[in-house]
C-alpha cells in the first residue's frame, strides 16, 4: 500500500506510526491550499522572492530555480519551502490576477467556457439595465465573418413598432435609420433630439426613394439615369447642361445631320456644309453657310423647325417651317426690325424678301410692299408747250393708277395726256385755256408683281 493518496498525494497514517499528528497536519496543510484552489500565477518561470504561506503557483515551461522541471505541477509554499503536486486532467483553479476559472487539460491551463444562454443582460465596461440589456463601453466594436458573410438582424414585433439604429450626440438623438413606425425604410435627422425630419424614405413596395426635404448635390450626376450624349432623348433620364444645345456657353452644338431629319428631339442644333439634304435649306442659303437650327416638338409627327445663319455677313433672318402628317411646309421668314425694310422680292408670286422696300432716284420715290402693292410719287413742274413725261422711279408690273394735285392760285388740274404704261406717264397741269407751268404732286399706285 502506498504511503500517499493517489490524487492529492496526501500522507496516510500508518499502523504503529509515531507522531501521527505530524502526518495528519501535513495532509491538512495540503488540503487547505488544494481545495478551492486559487493560483497566483499561471505560466510563471521564476519563483517570487517573498512568497506568502499558502501561495499556489502553476509554473510554466522553462521554469528556473526552485521551480525547475515543475511544469505540469502546482507549486505550494508551505512551512517556508516549495512543495509540488502533480496535476491531473480536469483539475480546476481560480486565477487571482485575471479572475478567471481555468482547467488543466493535461498539457495547458485553458479558460473554462461560460454559459451565456438566457442571461438577463451583459455589460462590457459598464452595467446593463432593463432597457439596454447589452451595454458596451469601448472605442470600437467589431462584428466579423466566420469564413463567409456576416449579417446583423434587427427584428420588431409588428409594422407599427420601430426597428432602427439611433445615433446620439451626448445622449441626444441626431440621426435614426430603419423601419420607424412602419415597414418602409426611413432616415431621419434632428437638430435637438426632439424635432425630427425625414431626410430619405424608401417605399417597401415600389422601391421608390423620396427625399421629402429636398436634395442638395455637391458633385455631378453620372450613370444611366443621366443622358448619355448631348442628343439622348431616352425618357426618364436627367438632362445635363449643354444637352440639346441648352445652357452651352461656347461651341459644341450637335449637328442636325440632315435638313429633312424627322426624329431629332426638341433642342438647338448646328447646321453647316456637311448637313445633308441641302436642297431643303431656307431660301437664299448657300452650301458654305453655317448656323443654328431649333426643333420644337408637339408630338412625333408635328413639330417646327427654325433656322438662322451665324456669320456676321449674313442677314439677321429667321426662317421656319412645320412638319405635319409626314409632310414639310415651305420655309417662311419671321420678320424683325432688321428684315422689315429691305429689298422686296418674290418667287412664283410669293414674297421672299423684306416686307417693305423704299427707295428714291431722280424720278421720285417709291414704296414696295411684300404683297405686290407699289406706290411711286414725285413733284414735277408742268410746261406750257408740251406734256411732261414722268418715268416712274420703279417699274410696275402693269399700268398703274396715276393721280395728282397742282399747286396754283387759280383753277388748275393734273391731266393724263395718254394712258400710262408700266414705266411712265405723260402728264400736264391745265386750266380751261390750256397747259400751265404749275408744279404737280404726282402719285402712281399699282403692283410690282
Short mmCIF file of C-alpha atoms in Angstrom, two decimals, residues 204 210 256 269 415:
data_model
loop_
_atom_site.label_atom_id
_atom_site.label_comp_id
_atom_site.label_asym_id
_atom_site.label_seq_id
_atom_site.Cartn_x
_atom_site.Cartn_y
_atom_site.Cartn_z
CA UNK A 204 -41.10 48.96 -49.19
CA UNK A 210 -38.40 60.02 -51.69
CA UNK A 256 -28.73 68.34 -87.12
CA UNK A 269 -28.60 72.10 -83.23
CA UNK A 415 -54.32 115.70 -116.59
#
